[in-house]
Amino acid sequence: AQKVTQAQTEISVVEKEDVTLDCVYETRDTTYYLFWYKQPPSGELVFLIRRNSFDEQNEISGRYSWNFQKSTSSFNFTITASQVVDSAVYFCALSEESGNTPLVFGKGTRLSVIA
Amino acid sequence: DTEVTQTPKHLVMGMTNKKSLKCEQHMGHRAMYWYKQKAKKPPELMFVYSYEKLSINESVPSRFSPECPNSSLLNLHLHALQPEDSALYLCASSPTGTAVNYGYTFGSGTRLTVV
């Protein structure tokens, strides 16, 4: 069965610091999809990125970057020069190729960025 | 239109009340989902509808009754709830089949309090 582990429950950083959120996953499928979502205090889940299992290229989007390593089953997320608006709960999630099993979420990491 | 709209945003109900949560999308997605999220926990899947038919019920108590009257609308009927059912209820939609992995879109949720 698929599983996502986010070992960091809470992280607190000072504004402008870089921070990395860890995500480790388990799946028996060779084709799968990994996601990161942001959940601000208002509650909605905001999609950040999707990565399929065949694409190990790292991705950068502004201050956000993602490091996907199949060898360690990890999909880590780094925020560079953090800002107060980055404060939220961040979820890593996994979906297997068949599409029959919906998203499975990790427990989330609560990030607090202090001014 | 790339949104999933949930109403109401907040709901307070007594244990003997009957209420309904509503979810609507106009993206042509044929899969729709209900997730339940308790405080400081990840979203947990409740139900999945595919082509307006219930495809997954994650052993949810019968006091929660889902309904999918058409491809754009998903309801969750609530009856005789318990205080422990208080949570954020999130609706999501996606394409079906393997395309599901190209887009799960979440609504902003209904924050339910049972008194």
mmCIF file with all atom_site columns, N, CA and C in Angstrom, chain B residues 38-69:
data_model
loop_
_atom_site.group_PDB
_atom_site.id
_atom_site.type_symbol
_atom_site.label_atom_id
_atom_site.label_alt_id
_atom_site.label_comp_id
_atom_site.label_asym_id
_atom_site.label_entity_id
_atom_site.label_seq_id
_atom_site.pdbx_PDB_ins_code
_atom_site.Cartn_x
_atom_site.Cartn_y
_atom_site.Cartn_z
_atom_site.occupancy
_atom_site.B_iso_or_equiv
_atom_site.pdbx_formal_charge
_atom_site.auth_seq_id
_atom_site.auth_comp_id
_atom_site.auth_asym_id
_atom_site.auth_atom_id
_atom_site.pdbx_PDB_model_num
ATOM 1  N N  . LYS B 1 38 ? -9.602  16.554 10.233  1.00 0.00 ? 38 LYS B N  1
ATOM 2  C CA . LYS B 1 38 ? -9.628  16.984 11.628  1.00 0.00 ? 38 LYS B CA 1
ATOM 3  C C  . LYS B 1 38 ? -8.452  17.926 11.862  1.00 0.00 ? 38 LYS B C  1
ATOM 4  N N  . ALA B 1 39 ? -8.560  18.681 12.933  1.00 0.00 ? 39 ALA B N  1
ATOM 5  C CA . ALA B 1 39 ? -7.520  19.670 13.246  1.00 0.00 ? 39 ALA B CA 1
ATOM 6  C C  . ALA B 1 39 ? -6.152  19.001 13.381  1.00 0.00 ? 39 ALA B C  1
ATOM 7  N N  . LYS B 1 40 ? -5.187  19.579 12.731  1.00 0.00 ? 40 LYS B N  1
ATOM 8  C CA . LYS B 1 40 ? -3.798  19.135 12.780  1.00 0.00 ? 40 LYS B CA 1
ATOM 9  C C  . LYS B 1 40 ? -3.588  17.737 12.227  1.00 0.00 ? 40 LYS B C  1
ATOM 10 N N  . LYS B 1 41 ? -4.473  17.332 11.347  1.00 0.00 ? 41 LYS B N  1
ATOM 11 C CA . LYS B 1 41 ? -4.365  16.027 10.687  1.00 0.00 ? 41 LYS B CA 1
ATOM 12 C C  . LYS B 1 41 ? -4.434  16.233 9.179   1.00 0.00 ? 41 LYS B C  1
ATOM 13 N N  . PRO B 1 42 ? -3.975  15.235 8.403   1.00 0.00 ? 42 PRO B N  1
ATOM 14 C CA . PRO B 1 42 ? -4.121  15.355 6.945   1.00 0.00 ? 42 PRO B CA 1
ATOM 15 C C  . PRO B 1 42 ? -5.547  15.029 6.519   1.00 0.00 ? 42 PRO B C  1
ATOM 16 N N  . PRO B 1 43 ? -5.910  15.418 5.318   1.00 0.00 ? 43 PRO B N  1
ATOM 17 C CA . PRO B 1 43 ? -7.227  15.035 4.795   1.00 0.00 ? 43 PRO B CA 1
ATOM 18 C C  . PRO B 1 43 ? -7.329  13.514 4.691   1.00 0.00 ? 43 PRO B C  1
ATOM 19 N N  . GLU B 1 44 ? -8.499  12.997 5.036   1.00 0.00 ? 44 GLU B N  1
ATOM 20 C CA . GLU B 1 44 ? -8.751  11.557 4.920   1.00 0.00 ? 44 GLU B CA 1
ATOM 21 C C  . GLU B 1 44 ? -9.907  11.342 3.955   1.00 0.00 ? 44 GLU B C  1
ATOM 22 N N  . LEU B 1 45 ? -9.719  10.423 3.031   1.00 0.00 ? 45 LEU B N  1
ATOM 23 C CA . LEU B 1 45 ? -10.732 10.162 2.026   1.00 0.00 ? 45 LEU B CA 1
ATOM 24 C C  . LEU B 1 45 ? -11.984 9.558  2.651   1.00 0.00 ? 45 LEU B C  1
ATOM 25 N N  . MET B 1 46 ? -13.145 10.065 2.211   1.00 0.00 ? 46 MET B N  1
ATOM 26 C CA . MET B 1 46 ? -14.425 9.493  2.647   1.00 0.00 ? 46 MET B CA 1
ATOM 27 C C  . MET B 1 46 ? -15.086 8.747  1.483   1.00 0.00 ? 46 MET B C  1
ATOM 28 N N  . PHE B 1 47 ? -15.328 9.469  0.397   1.00 0.00 ? 47 PHE B N  1
ATOM 29 C CA . PHE B 1 47 ? -16.070 8.915  -0.740  1.00 0.00 ? 47 PHE B CA 1
ATOM 30 C C  . PHE B 1 47 ? -15.434 9.359  -2.052  1.00 0.00 ? 47 PHE B C  1
ATOM 31 N N  . VAL B 1 48 ? -15.609 8.497  -3.069  1.00 0.00 ? 48 VAL B N  1
ATOM 32 C CA . VAL B 1 48 ? -15.235 8.856  -4.422  1.00 0.00 ? 48 VAL B CA 1
ATOM 33 C C  . VAL B 1 48 ? -16.403 8.540  -5.339  1.00 0.00 ? 48 VAL B C  1
ATOM 34 N N  . TYR B 1 49 ? -16.740 9.488  -6.195  1.00 0.00 ? 49 TYR B N  1
ATOM 35 C CA . TYR B 1 49 ? -17.710 9.266  -7.257  1.00 0.00 ? 49 TYR B CA 1
ATOM 36 C C  . TYR B 1 49 ? -16.990 9.344  -8.590  1.00 0.00 ? 49 TYR B C  1
ATOM 37 N N  . SER B 1 50 ? -17.293 8.373  -9.455  1.00 0.00 ? 50 SER B N  1
ATOM 38 C CA . SER B 1 50 ? -16.753 8.370  -10.803 1.00 0.00 ? 50 SER B CA 1
ATOM 39 C C  . SER B 1 50 ? -17.911 8.222  -11.773 1.00 0.00 ? 50 SER B C  1
ATOM 40 N N  . TYR B 1 51 ? -18.039 9.161  -12.660 1.00 0.00 ? 51 TYR B N  1
ATOM 41 C CA . TYR B 1 51 ? -19.173 9.186  -13.605 1.00 0.00 ? 51 TYR B CA 1
ATOM 42 C C  . TYR B 1 51 ? -20.505 9.060  -12.848 1.00 0.00 ? 51 TYR B C  1
ATOM 43 N N  . GLU B 1 52 ? -20.625 9.834  -11.815 1.00 0.00 ? 52 GLU B N  1
ATOM 44 C CA . GLU B 1 52 ? -21.823 9.958  -11.002 1.00 0.00 ? 52 GLU B CA 1
ATOM 45 C C  . GLU B 1 52 ? -22.186 8.697  -10.221 1.00 0.00 ? 52 GLU B C  1
ATOM 46 N N  . LYS B 1 53 ? -21.287 7.734  -10.201 1.00 0.00 ? 53 LYS B N  1
ATOM 47 C CA . LYS B 1 53 ? -21.549 6.513  -9.430  1.00 0.00 ? 53 LYS B CA 1
ATOM 48 C C  . LYS B 1 53 ? -20.537 6.405  -8.293  1.00 0.00 ? 53 LYS B C  1
ATOM 49 N N  . LEU B 1 54 ? -21.012 5.975  -7.142  1.00 0.00 ? 54 LEU B N  1
ATOM 50 C CA . LEU B 1 54 ? -20.138 5.819  -5.989  1.00 0.00 ? 54 LEU B CA 1
ATOM 51 C C  . LEU B 1 54 ? -19.169 4.677  -6.256  1.00 0.00 ? 54 LEU B C  1
ATOM 52 N N  . SER B 1 55 ? -17.870 4.989  -6.224  1.00 0.00 ? 55 SER B N  1
ATOM 53 C CA . SER B 1 55 ? -16.878 3.948  -6.504  1.00 0.00 ? 55 SER B CA 1
ATOM 54 C C  . SER B 1 55 ? -16.074 3.560  -5.263  1.00 0.00 ? 55 SER B C  1
ATOM 55 N N  . ILE B 1 56 ? -15.947 4.480  -4.325  1.00 0.00 ? 56 ILE B N  1
ATOM 56 C CA . ILE B 1 56 ? -15.215 4.174  -3.099  1.00 0.00 ? 56 ILE B CA 1
ATOM 57 C C  . ILE B 1 56 ? -15.967 4.763  -1.915  1.00 0.00 ? 56 ILE B C  1
ATOM 58 N N  . ASN B 1 57 ? -16.187 3.937  -0.908  1.00 0.00 ? 57 ASN B N  1
ATOM 59 C CA . ASN B 1 57 ? -16.722 4.370  0.382   1.00 0.00 ? 57 ASN B CA 1
ATOM 60 C C  . ASN B 1 57 ? -15.742 3.836  1.413   1.00 0.00 ? 57 ASN B C  1
ATOM 61 N N  . GLU B 1 58 ? -15.026 4.733  2.070   1.00 0.00 ? 58 GLU B N  1
ATOM 62 C CA . GLU B 1 58 ? -13.992 4.311  3.006   1.00 0.00 ? 58 GLU B CA 1
ATOM 63 C C  . GLU B 1 58 ? -14.590 3.981  4.377   1.00 0.00 ? 58 GLU B C  1
ATOM 64 N N  . SER B 1 59 ? -15.583 3.084  4.358   1.00 0.00 ? 59 SER B N  1
ATOM 65 C CA . SER B 1 59 ? -16.209 2.632  5.618   1.00 0.00 ? 59 SER B CA 1
ATOM 66 C C  . SER B 1 59 ? -16.702 3.801  6.460   1.00 0.00 ? 59 SER B C  1
ATOM 67 N N  . VAL B 1 60 ? -17.357 4.719  5.784   1.00 0.00 ? 60 VAL B N  1
ATOM 68 C CA . VAL B 1 60 ? -17.868 5.916  6.468   1.00 0.00 ? 60 VAL B CA 1
ATOM 69 C C  . VAL B 1 60 ? -19.220 5.588  7.124   1.00 0.00 ? 60 VAL B C  1
ATOM 70 N N  . PRO B 1 61 ? -19.446 6.061  8.351   1.00 0.00 ? 61 PRO B N  1
ATOM 71 C CA . PRO B 1 61 ? -20.734 5.791  9.020   1.00 0.00 ? 61 PRO B CA 1
ATOM 72 C C  . PRO B 1 61 ? -21.913 6.284  8.195   1.00 0.00 ? 61 PRO B C  1
ATOM 73 N N  . SER B 1 62 ? -23.031 5.613  8.331   1.00 0.00 ? 62 SER B N  1
ATOM 74 C CA . SER B 1 62 ? -24.205 5.917  7.507   1.00 0.00 ? 62 SER B CA 1
ATOM 75 C C  . SER B 1 62 ? -24.833 7.268  7.822   1.00 0.00 ? 62 SER B C  1
ATOM 76 N N  . ARG B 1 63 ? -24.411 7.909  8.884   1.00 0.00 ? 63 ARG B N  1
ATOM 77 C CA . ARG B 1 63 ? -24.924 9.252  9.155   1.00 0.00 ? 63 ARG B CA 1
ATOM 78 C C  . ARG B 1 63 ? -24.389 10.275 8.139   1.00 0.00 ? 63 ARG B C  1
ATOM 79 N N  . PHE B 1 64 ? -23.413 9.854  7.346   1.00 0.00 ? 64 PHE B N  1
ATOM 80 C CA . PHE B 1 64 ? -22.944 10.637 6.207   1.00 0.00 ? 64 PHE B CA 1
ATOM 81 C C  . PHE B 1 64 ? -23.465 9.963  4.938   1.00 0.00 ? 64 PHE B C  1
ATOM 82 N N  . SER B 1 65 ? -24.192 10.698 4.131   1.00 0.00 ? 65 SER B N  1
ATOM 83 C CA . SER B 1 65 ? -24.790 10.116 2.930   1.00 0.00 ? 65 SER B CA 1
ATOM 84 C C  . SER B 1 65 ? -24.437 10.970 1.731   1.00 0.00 ? 65 SER B C  1
ATOM 85 N N  . PRO B 1 66 ? -23.588 10.467 0.837   1.00 0.00 ? 66 PRO B N  1
ATOM 86 C CA . PRO B 1 66 ? -23.211 11.260 -0.329  1.00 0.00 ? 66 PRO B CA 1
ATOM 87 C C  . PRO B 1 66 ? -24.229 11.110 -1.448  1.00 0.00 ? 66 PRO B C  1
ATOM 88 N N  . GLU B 1 67 ? -24.214 12.107 -2.325  1.00 0.00 ? 67 GLU B N  1
ATOM 89 C CA . GLU B 1 67 ? -25.107 12.079 -3.481  1.00 0.00 ? 67 GLU B CA 1
ATOM 90 C C  . GLU B 1 67 ? -24.442 12.835 -4.616  1.00 0.00 ? 67 GLU B C  1
ATOM 91 N N  . CYS B 1 68 ? -24.533 12.296 -5.824  1.00 0.00 ? 68 CYS B N  1
ATOM 92 C CA . CYS B 1 68 ? -23.973 12.977 -6.986  1.00 0.00 ? 68 CYS B CA 1
ATOM 93 C C  . CYS B 1 68 ? -25.062 13.090 -8.035  1.00 0.00 ? 68 CYS B C  1
ATOM 94 N N  . PRO B 1 69 ? -25.882 14.143 -7.981  1.00 0.00 ? 69 PRO B N  1
ATOM 95 C CA . PRO B 1 69 ? -27.023 14.244 -8.882  1.00 0.00 ? 69 PRO B CA 1
ATOM 96 C C  . PRO B 1 69 ? -26.657 14.460 -10.343 1.00 0.00 ? 69 PRO B C  1
#
